[in-house]
Coordinates of C-alpha atoms and ligand atoms in Angstrom, one line a residue:
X128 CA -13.5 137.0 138.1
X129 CA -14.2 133.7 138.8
X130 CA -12.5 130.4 137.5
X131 CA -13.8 128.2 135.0
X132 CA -12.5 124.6 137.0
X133 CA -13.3 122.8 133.7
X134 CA -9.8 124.3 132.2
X135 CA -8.1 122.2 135.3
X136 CA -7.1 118.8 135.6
X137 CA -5.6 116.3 138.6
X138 CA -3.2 113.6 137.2
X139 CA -3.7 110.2 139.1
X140 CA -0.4 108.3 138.6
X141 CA -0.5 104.6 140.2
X142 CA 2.6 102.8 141.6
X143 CA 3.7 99.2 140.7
X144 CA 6.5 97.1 139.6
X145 CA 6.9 94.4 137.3
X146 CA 7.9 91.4 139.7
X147 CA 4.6 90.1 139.8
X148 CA 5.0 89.6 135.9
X149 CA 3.0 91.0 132.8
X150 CA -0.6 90.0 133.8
X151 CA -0.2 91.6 137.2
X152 CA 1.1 95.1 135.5
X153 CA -2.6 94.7 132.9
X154 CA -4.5 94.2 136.0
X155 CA -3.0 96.8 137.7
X156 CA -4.2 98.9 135.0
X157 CA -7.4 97.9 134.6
X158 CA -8.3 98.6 138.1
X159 CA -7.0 102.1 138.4
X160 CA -8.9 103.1 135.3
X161 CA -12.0 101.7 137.0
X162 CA -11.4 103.6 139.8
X163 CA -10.4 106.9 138.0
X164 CA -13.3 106.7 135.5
X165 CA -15.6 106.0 139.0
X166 CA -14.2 109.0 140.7
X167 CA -14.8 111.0 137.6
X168 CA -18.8 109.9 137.3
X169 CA -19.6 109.8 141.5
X170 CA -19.8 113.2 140.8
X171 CA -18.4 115.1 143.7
X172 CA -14.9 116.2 142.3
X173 CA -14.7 120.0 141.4
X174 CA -11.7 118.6 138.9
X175 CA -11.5 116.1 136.6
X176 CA -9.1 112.8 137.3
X177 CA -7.2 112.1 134.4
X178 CA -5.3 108.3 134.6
X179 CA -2.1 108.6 133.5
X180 CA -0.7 105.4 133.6
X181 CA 1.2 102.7 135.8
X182 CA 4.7 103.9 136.5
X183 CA 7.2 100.9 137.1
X184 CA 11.0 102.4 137.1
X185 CA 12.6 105.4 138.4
X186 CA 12.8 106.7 134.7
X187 CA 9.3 106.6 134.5
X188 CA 8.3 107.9 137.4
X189 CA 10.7 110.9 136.7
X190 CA 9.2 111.1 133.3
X191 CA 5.5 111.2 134.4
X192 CA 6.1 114.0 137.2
X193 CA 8.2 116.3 134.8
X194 CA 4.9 115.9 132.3
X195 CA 2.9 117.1 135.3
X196 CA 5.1 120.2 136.0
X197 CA 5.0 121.4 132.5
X198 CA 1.8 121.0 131.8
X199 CA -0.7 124.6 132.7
X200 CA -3.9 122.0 133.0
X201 CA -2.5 120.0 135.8
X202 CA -2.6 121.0 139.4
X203 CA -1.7 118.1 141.4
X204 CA -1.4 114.7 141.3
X205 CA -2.5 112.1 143.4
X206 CA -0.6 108.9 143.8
X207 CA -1.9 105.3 144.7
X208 CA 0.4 101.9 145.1
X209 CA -1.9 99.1 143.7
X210 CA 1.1 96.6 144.5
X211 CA 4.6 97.2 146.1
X212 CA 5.9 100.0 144.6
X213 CA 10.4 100.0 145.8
X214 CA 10.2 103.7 147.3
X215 CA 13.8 104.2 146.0
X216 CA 12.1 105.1 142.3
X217 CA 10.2 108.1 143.3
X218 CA 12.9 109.9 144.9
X219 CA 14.1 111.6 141.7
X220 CA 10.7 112.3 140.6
X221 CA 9.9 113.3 144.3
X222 CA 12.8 115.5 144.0
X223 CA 11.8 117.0 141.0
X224 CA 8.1 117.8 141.7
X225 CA 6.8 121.2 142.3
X226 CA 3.1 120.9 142.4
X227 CA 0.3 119.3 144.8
X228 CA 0.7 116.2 146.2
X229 CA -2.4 113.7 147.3
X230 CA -1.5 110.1 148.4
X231 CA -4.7 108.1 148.4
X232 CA -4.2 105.5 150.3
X233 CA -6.9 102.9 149.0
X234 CA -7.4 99.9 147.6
X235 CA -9.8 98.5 144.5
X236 CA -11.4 96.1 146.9
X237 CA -13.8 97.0 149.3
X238 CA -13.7 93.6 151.1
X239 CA -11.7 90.3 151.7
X240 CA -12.8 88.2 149.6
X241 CA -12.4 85.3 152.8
X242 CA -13.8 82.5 150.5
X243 CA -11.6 83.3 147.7
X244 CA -8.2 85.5 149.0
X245 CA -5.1 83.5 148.1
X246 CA -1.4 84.4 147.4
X247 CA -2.3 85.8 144.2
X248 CA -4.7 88.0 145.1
X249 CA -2.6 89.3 148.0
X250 CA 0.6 90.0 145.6
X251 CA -2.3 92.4 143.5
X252 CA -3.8 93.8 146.1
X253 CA -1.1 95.1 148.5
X254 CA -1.8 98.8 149.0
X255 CA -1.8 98.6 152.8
X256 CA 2.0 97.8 152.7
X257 CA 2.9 99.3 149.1
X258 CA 1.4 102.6 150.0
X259 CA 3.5 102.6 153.5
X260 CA 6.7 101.9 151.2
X261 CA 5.7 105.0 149.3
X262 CA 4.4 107.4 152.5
X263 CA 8.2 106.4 154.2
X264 CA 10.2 108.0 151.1
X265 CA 7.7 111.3 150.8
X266 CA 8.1 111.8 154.8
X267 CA 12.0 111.1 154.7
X268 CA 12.3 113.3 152.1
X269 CA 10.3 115.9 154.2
X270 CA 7.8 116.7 150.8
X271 CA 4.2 118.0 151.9
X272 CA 1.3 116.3 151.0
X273 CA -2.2 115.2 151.7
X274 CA -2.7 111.7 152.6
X275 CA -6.7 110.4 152.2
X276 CA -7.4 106.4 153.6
X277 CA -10.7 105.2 152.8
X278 CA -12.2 102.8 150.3
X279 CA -12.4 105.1 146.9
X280 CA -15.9 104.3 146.4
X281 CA -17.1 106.1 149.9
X282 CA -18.6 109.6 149.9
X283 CA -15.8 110.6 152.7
X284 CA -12.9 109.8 150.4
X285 CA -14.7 112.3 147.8
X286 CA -15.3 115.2 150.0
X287 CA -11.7 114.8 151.2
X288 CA -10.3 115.0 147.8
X289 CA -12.4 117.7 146.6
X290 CA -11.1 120.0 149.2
X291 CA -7.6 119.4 147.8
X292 CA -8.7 119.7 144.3
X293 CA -10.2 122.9 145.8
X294 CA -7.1 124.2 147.4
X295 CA -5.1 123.3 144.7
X296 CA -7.0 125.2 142.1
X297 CA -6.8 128.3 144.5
X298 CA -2.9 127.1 144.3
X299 CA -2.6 127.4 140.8
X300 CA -4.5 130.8 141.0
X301 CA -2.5 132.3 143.3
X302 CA 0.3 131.4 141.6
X303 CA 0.7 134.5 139.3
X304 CA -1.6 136.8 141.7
X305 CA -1.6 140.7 141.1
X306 CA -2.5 143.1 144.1
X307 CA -3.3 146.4 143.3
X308 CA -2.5 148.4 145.9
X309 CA -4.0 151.9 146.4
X310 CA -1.4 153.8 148.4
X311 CA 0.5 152.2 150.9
X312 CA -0.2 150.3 154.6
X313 CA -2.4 152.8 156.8
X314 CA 0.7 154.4 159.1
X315 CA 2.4 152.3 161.9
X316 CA 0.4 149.3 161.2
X317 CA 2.6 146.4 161.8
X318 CA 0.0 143.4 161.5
X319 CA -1.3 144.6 158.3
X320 CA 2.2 144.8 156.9
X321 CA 5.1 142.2 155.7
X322 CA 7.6 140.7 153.6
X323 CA 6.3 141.7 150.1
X324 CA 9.2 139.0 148.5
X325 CA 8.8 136.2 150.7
X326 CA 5.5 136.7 149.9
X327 CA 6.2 136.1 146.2
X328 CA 9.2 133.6 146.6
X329 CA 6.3 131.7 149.3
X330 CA 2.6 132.1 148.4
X331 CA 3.2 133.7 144.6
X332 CA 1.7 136.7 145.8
X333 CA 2.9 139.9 143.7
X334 CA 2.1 143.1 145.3
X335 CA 2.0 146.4 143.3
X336 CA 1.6 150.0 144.4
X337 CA -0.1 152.8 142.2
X338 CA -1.4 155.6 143.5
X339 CA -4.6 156.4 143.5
X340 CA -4.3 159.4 140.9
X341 CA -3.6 156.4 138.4
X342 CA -7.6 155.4 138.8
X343 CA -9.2 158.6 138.8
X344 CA -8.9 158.8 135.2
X345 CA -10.9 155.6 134.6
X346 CA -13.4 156.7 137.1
X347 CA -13.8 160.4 135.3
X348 CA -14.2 158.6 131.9
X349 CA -17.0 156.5 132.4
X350 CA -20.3 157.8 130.9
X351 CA -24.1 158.6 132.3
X352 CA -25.6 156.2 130.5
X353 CA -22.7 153.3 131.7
X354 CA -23.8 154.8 135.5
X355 CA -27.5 154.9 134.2
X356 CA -27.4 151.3 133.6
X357 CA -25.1 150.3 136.8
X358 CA -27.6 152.7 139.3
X359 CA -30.4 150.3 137.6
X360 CA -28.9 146.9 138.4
X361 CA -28.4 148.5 142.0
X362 CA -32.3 149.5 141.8
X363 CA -33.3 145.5 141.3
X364 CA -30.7 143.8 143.3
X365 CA -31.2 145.5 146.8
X366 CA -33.8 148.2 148.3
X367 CA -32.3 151.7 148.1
X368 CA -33.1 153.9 150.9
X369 CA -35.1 157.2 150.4
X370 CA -32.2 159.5 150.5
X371 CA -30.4 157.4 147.5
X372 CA -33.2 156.3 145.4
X373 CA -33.8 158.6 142.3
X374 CA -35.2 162.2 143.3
X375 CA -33.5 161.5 147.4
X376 CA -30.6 164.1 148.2
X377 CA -28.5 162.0 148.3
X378 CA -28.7 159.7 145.0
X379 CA -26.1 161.7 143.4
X380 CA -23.9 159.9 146.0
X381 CA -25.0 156.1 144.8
X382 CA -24.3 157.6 140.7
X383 CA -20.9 158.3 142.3
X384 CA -20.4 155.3 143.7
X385 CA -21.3 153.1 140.4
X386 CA -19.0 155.9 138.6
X387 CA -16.2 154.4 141.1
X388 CA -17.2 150.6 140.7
X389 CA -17.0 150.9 136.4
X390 CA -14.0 152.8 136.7
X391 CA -12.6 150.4 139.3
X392 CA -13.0 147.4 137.9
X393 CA -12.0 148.4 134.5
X394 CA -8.5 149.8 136.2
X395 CA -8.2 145.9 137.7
X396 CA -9.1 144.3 134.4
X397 CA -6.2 147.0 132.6
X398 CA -4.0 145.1 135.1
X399 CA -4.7 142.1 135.2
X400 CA -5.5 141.9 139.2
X401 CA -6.9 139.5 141.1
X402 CA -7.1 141.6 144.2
X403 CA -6.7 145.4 145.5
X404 CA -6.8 147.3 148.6
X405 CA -8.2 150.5 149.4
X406 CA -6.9 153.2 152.1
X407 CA -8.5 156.1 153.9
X408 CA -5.3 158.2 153.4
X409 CA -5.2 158.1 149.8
X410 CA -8.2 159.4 148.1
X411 CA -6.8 162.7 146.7
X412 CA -9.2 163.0 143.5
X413 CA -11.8 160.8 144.7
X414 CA -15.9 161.4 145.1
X415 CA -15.6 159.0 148.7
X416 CA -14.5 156.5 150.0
X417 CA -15.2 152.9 147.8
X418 CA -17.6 151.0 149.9
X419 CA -20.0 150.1 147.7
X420 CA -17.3 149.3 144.7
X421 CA -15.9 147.1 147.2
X422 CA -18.5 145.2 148.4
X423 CA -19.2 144.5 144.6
X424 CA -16.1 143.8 143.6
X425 CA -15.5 141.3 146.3
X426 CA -18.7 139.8 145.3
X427 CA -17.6 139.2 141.8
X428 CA -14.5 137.1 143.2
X429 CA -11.9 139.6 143.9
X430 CA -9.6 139.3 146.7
X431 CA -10.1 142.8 148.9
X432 CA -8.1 144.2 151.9
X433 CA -8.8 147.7 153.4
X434 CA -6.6 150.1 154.7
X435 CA -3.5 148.4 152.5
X436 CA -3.9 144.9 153.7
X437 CA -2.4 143.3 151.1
X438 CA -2.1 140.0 152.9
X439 CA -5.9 139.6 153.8
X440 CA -7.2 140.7 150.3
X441 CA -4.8 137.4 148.5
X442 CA -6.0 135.6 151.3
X443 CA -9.5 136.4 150.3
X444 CA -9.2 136.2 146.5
X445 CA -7.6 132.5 147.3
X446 CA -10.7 131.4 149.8
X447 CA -13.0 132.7 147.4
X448 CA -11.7 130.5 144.5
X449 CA -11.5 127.6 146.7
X450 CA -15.1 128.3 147.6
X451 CA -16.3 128.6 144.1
X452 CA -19.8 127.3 143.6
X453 CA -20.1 126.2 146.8
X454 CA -22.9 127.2 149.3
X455 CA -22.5 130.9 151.4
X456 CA -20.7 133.4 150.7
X457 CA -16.6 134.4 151.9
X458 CA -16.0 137.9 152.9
X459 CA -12.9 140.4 154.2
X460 CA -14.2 141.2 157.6
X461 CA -12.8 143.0 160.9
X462 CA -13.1 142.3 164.7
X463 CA -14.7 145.4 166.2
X464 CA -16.9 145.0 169.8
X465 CA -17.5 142.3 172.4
X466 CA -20.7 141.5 173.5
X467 CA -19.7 139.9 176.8
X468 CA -22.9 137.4 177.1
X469 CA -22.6 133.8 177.3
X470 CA -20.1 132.1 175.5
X471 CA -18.9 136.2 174.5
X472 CA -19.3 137.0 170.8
X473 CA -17.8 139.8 168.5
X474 CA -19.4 142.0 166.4
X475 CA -17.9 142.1 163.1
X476 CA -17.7 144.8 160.3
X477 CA -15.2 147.3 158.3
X478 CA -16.2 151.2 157.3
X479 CA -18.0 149.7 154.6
X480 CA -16.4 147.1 152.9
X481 CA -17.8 143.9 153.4
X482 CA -19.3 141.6 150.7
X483 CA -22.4 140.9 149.9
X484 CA -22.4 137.0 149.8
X485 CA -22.6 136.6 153.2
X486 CA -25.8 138.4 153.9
X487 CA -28.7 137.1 155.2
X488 CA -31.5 138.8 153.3
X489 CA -31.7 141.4 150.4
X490 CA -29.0 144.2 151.1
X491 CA -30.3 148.1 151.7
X492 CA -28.4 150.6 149.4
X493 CA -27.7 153.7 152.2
X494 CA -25.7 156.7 151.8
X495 CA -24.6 158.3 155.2
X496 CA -21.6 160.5 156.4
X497 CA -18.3 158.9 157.0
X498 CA -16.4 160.5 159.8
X499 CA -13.1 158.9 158.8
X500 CA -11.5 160.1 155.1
X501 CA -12.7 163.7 155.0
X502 CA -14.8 163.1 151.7
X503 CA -17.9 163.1 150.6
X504 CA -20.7 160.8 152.2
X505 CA -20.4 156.8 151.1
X506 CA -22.8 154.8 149.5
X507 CA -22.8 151.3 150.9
X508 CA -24.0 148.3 151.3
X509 CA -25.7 147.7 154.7
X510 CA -27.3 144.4 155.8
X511 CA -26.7 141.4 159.2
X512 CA -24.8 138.2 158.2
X513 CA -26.8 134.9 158.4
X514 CA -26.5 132.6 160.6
X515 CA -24.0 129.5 160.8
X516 CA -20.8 127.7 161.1
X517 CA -17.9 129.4 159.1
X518 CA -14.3 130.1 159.4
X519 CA -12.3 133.1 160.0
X520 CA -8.3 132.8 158.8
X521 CA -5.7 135.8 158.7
X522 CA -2.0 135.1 157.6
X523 CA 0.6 136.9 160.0
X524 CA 4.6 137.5 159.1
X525 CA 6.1 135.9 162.0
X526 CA 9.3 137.9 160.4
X527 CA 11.1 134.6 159.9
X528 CA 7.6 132.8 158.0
X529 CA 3.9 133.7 157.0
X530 CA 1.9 131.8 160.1
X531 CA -1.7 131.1 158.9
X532 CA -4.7 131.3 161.6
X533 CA -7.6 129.7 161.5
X534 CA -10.9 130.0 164.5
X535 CA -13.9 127.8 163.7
X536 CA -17.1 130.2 164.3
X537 CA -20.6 130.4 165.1
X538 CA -22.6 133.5 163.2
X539 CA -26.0 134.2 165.3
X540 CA -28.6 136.6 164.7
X541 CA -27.8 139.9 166.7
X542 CA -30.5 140.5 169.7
X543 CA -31.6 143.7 168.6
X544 CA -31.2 145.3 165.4
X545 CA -28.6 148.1 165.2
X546 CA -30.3 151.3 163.6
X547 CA -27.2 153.8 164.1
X548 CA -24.5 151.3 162.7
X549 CA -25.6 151.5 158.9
X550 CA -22.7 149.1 157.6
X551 CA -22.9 145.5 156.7
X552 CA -22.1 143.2 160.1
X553 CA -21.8 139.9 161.8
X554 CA -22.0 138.7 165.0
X555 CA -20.4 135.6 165.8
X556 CA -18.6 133.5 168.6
X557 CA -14.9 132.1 168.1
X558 CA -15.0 128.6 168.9
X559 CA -14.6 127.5 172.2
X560 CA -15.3 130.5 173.2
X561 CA -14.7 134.5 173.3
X562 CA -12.3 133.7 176.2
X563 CA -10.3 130.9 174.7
X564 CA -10.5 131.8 171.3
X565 CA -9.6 135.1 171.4
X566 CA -6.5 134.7 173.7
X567 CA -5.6 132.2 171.2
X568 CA -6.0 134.2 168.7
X569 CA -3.9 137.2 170.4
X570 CA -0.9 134.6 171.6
X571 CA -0.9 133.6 168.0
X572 CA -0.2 137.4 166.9
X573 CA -3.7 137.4 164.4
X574 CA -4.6 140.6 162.7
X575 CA -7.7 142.6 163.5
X576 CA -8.4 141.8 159.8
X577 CA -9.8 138.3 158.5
X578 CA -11.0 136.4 155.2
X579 CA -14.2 134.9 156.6
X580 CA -16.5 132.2 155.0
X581 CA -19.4 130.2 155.7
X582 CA -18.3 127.5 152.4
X583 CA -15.1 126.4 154.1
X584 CA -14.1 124.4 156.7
X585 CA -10.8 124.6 158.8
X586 CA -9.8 121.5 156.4
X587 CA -9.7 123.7 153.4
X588 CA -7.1 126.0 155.1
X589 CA -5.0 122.9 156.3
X590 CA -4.2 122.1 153.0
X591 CA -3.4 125.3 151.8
X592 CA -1.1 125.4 154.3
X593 CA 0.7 121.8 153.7
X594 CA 0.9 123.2 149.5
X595 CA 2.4 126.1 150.9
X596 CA 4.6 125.0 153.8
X597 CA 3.6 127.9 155.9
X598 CA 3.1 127.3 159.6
X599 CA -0.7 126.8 160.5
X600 CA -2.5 126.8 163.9
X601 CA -6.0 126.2 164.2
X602 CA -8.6 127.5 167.0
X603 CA -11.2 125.3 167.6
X604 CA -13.4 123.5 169.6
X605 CA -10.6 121.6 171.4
X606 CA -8.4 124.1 172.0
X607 CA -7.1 125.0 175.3
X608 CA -4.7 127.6 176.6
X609 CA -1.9 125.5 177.5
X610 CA -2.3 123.4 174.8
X611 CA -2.5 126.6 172.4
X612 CA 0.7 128.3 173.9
X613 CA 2.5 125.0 173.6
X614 CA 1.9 124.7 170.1
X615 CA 3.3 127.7 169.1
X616 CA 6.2 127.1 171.3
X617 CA 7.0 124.2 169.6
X618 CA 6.4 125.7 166.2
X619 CA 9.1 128.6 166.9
X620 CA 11.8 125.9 167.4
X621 CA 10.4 123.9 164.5
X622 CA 10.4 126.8 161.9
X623 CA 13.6 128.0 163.0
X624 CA 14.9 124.6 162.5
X625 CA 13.9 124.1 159.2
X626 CA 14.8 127.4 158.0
X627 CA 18.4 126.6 159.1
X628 CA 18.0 123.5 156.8
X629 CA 16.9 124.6 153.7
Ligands
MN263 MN1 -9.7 147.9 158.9

C-alpha cells in the first residue's frame, strides 16, 4: 500500500520578461537549470524537480499551468521570479490552477558581489522585488500557497520544500481515496461523524458503506495453508505468548485472526481502498473483533479508523503517505487516562487497534477476552510506544468547514509496566502541558480519536492544510489559553466570511 514517489514529479516554472533583452532571458535560463539540476543532486527532495522553462507573457504562463493540471505526474509547482516578473500575467494562469503551489523565494546568488555588482547585474538578479511583484497578485487573489525564503543551496530550504513535496504527494493520494466502511458511526457519536460530501467536494475523501456480511465471504475462503504461512510470519516477527503459540488454547484464536487479515486485505484490494474502519456493532459473521488485522494493515500503509471514524482513518492513510520512508512510525490512536504528575500526561491506546510502527521493541502476539463486542477472544498486538517528539492531528466538522488540530507531544516511557492492560499504548504529554493542551484541545472541539506520528512535524500538517483550505490551529509550545480561545474566535468570523464569498 505504499507509494512509489518516483512516479511523481514537481514542475519548477521561473518568472521573467523580456525587457532586459534576449541575453538576459538565456541567462535567466541558465541559472534556473543550475539551480533545478542542484536541487535534484543535494539529495534531500522526496520528488524530482523538473525545469520547465522561463515563462514571459500571460499566454505562456496560462499555457504552462494548464500543462501542469493535466498532467497525472505533476503535483505542484513551485514558482521563482529571477527578474521582474509584471504580476498582471499570472492572473489567468493563477486563476486557472488547481494544484500545489510553492513560491521559492530565492535567488542564484548567494552573496553581493560588492567588488563587482553593477546595474546589470541588478536588472538579472532582482528576486527580492520580482518575487514581491508575484507574492502581491497570489495574496490579492486569495490563492493558497507555501512561500520558502532562503538561499536554494542551504539545507533549510530543502527540508522546507520536502515537506511540501511530502504533503503534496499525500495531496495527490488523497485525491481519489476510498474508505471502506464496516457498518456505520458507533450510535450518537457526533465527533466521529460529518459531512460525507464536503468531504469529497473538500479533501477528495470518498466514503463507502458495506456491511460487514460483504467480507465474511473473503474471510471464509481463505485456505490453511494461506493461514499456515500468515501464523508463520507472525511466529518470526513478534514473540507469541504461551496461550497463542502452536499447541496454547488459545492459538486457534491467532489462525483466526490471520484468516481475518488475508481475507481483509484481499476485500480492500477488490476495492480499491486506501482506508477502512471497523465497528464493535457490526461483526455479525465474524470470529472477533479485527485487532490484529488492523494493526497490520495499518502497518502496511492503510489509513484505519475504529468504531466508523471515517475521518481519522483518511487522515491516517494521508500522514502515513506523507511519512513514507521517513524515521518512526504513524498510528490511529485514542485519548484514554490522565496521569496527573508533572506536566500531566495521557495514556493512549484503542481496544486493540493500534499499529505496530510506533513500538518501541518487538511486539508480543496475545490473545485475551474482549469485554466489548460479545465475540470470541482477540488476538492482538500488545507492546509500549517509544519515546520522542511526535504529533497528534484529528480533523473536526465545524458544520460549516473541516477544522484540522494539531498538539506537538512528548512520548515517555510509562513508570511501571502495565501487566493487566494487554493492548498496545503510549504515554505522552501534549505540549505545554496536560492543562493547556488539553483545554485547547477541548475549546477546539478535537475528537477523542487522533492520527499520531513520530515522522511529522506540525509543519507537515500546516501545509496540508494551506492545499486544502481547511481551517488549522495548532497546540504547542507557545500556546496559551487566551491566546488559544482568541484564535478560534477569530477563525469563526473568518470562515464564515469567506464562505459568504465564495
Ligand atoms: Mn475508539
Amino acid at each position: 500500500m505504499t507509494l512509489d514517489y518516483s512516479n511523481f514529479e514537481v514542475w519548477f516554472i521561473t518568472g521573467a520578461q523580456l525587457l532586459y533583452g534576449g541575453d538576459a532571458v538565456v541567462a535567466v535560463d541558465g541559472h534556473s537549470n543550475t539551480m533545478v539540476k542542484g536541487l535534484n543532486e543535494a539529495g534531500h527532495l522526496p520528488v524530482k524537480i523538473v525545469y520547465k522553462g522561463t515563462v514571459n507573457s500571460s499566454a505562456e504562463i496560462s499555457e504552462a499551468f494548464r500543462k501542469a493540471n493535466a498532467d497525472p505526474k505533476c503535483v505542484g509547482v513551485i514558482t521563482w521570479m529571477h527578474t521582474f516578473s509584471p504580476a498582471k500575467m499570472w492572473i489567468h494562469g493563477l486563476q486557472d490552477f488547481k494544484k500545489p503551489l510553492l513560491h521559492l523565494h530565492t535567488q542564484f546568488n548567494k552573496k553581493i558581489p560588492w567588488e563587482t555588482i553593477d546595474m546589470d547585474f541588478m536588472n538579472l538578479n532582482q528576486s527580492a522585488h520580482g518575487d514581491r511583484e508575484f507574492g502581491h497578485i497570489v495574496t490579492r487573489m486569495r490563492k493558497n500557497r507555501k512561500v520558502v525564503v532562503g538561499h536554494w543551496e542551504d539545507k533549510d530550504v530543502h527540508a522546507r520544500i520536502a515537506v511540501w513535496m511530502r504533503v503534496a504527494v499525500a495531496w495527490e493520494d488523497a485525491r481519489n481515496m476510498k474508505i471502506v466502511r464496516f457498518g456505520d458511526n458507533m450510535n450518537n457519536v457526533a465527533v466521529t461523524d460529518g459531512d460525507k460530501v464536503e468531504a469529497e467536494m473538500r479533501l477528495g475523501y470518498h466514503v463507502d458503506y458495506f456491511p460487514i456480511g460483504d467480507l465474511v465471504p473473503f474471510v471464509q475462503k481463505v485456505t490453511e495453508a494461506e493461514v499456515d504461512a500468515l501464523v508463520a510470519v507472525y511466529e518470526k516477527e513478534y514473540t507469541l505468548a504461551e496461550n497463542a503459540r502452536k499447541g496454547g488454547k488459545d492459538h486457534k484464536q491467532v489462525r483466526e485472526a490471520a484468516r481475518q487479515e488475508i481475507g481483509l486485505r484481499s476485500f480492500l484490494e477488490s476495492k480499491g481502498a486506501k482506508a477502512f474502519t471497523t465497528s464493535f456493532d457490526e461483526l455479525c459473521g465474524m470470529d472477533q473483533l479485527p485487532g490484529l488485522a488492523c494493526q497490520r494493515l495499518m502497518a502496511e500503509g492503510y489509513g484505519f479508523g475504529a468504531e466508523g471514524d471515517w475521518k481519522t482513518a483518511a487522515l491516517v492513510r494521508t500522514m502515513k503517505v506523507m511519512a513514507q520512508g521517513l524515521p518512526g512510525g504513524t498510528s490511529f490512536m485514542e485519548d484514554y487516562t490522565y496521569h496527573f504528575k508533572g506536566k500531566g500526561s495521557i495514556l493512549q491506546a484503542h481496544m486493540l487497534e493500534v499499529c505496530p510502527t510506533i513500538a518501541d521493541a518487538k511486539p508480543r502476539l496475545e490473545v485475551h477476552p474482549l469485554g466489548i463486542g460479545g465475540k470470541a477472544d482477540p488476538a492482538r498486538l500488545v507492546f509500549t510506544a517509544e519515546a520522542g517528539e511526535g504529533v497528534a492531528a484529528t480533523i473536526v466538522d465545524m458544520g460549516n468547514r473541516f477544522r484540522l488540530i494539531t498538539n506537538d507531544v512528548d512520548v515517555m516511557t510509562p513508570d511501571d509496566n502495565l501487566p493487566k492492560l494487554p493492548v498496545a499504548c503510549a504515554l505522552w504529554t501534549p505540549r505545554p502541558n496536560l492543562a493547556v493542551g488539553a483545554a485547547a484541545w477541548i475549546y477546539a472541539g478535537g475528537t477523542h480519536h487522533t492520527s499520531f506520528s513520530y515522522a511529522l512535524t506540525d509543519e507537515y500538517l500546516e501545509d496540508y492544510a494551506e492545499i486544502a483550505g481547511i481551517e488549522k490551529v495548532s497546540i504547542n509550545q507557545d500556546t496559551t489559553i487566551s491566546g488559544f480561545k482568541k484564535e478560534l474566535r477569530f477563525n469563526e468570523v473568518y470562515y464564515l466570511l469567506n464562505k459568504a464569498l465564495q
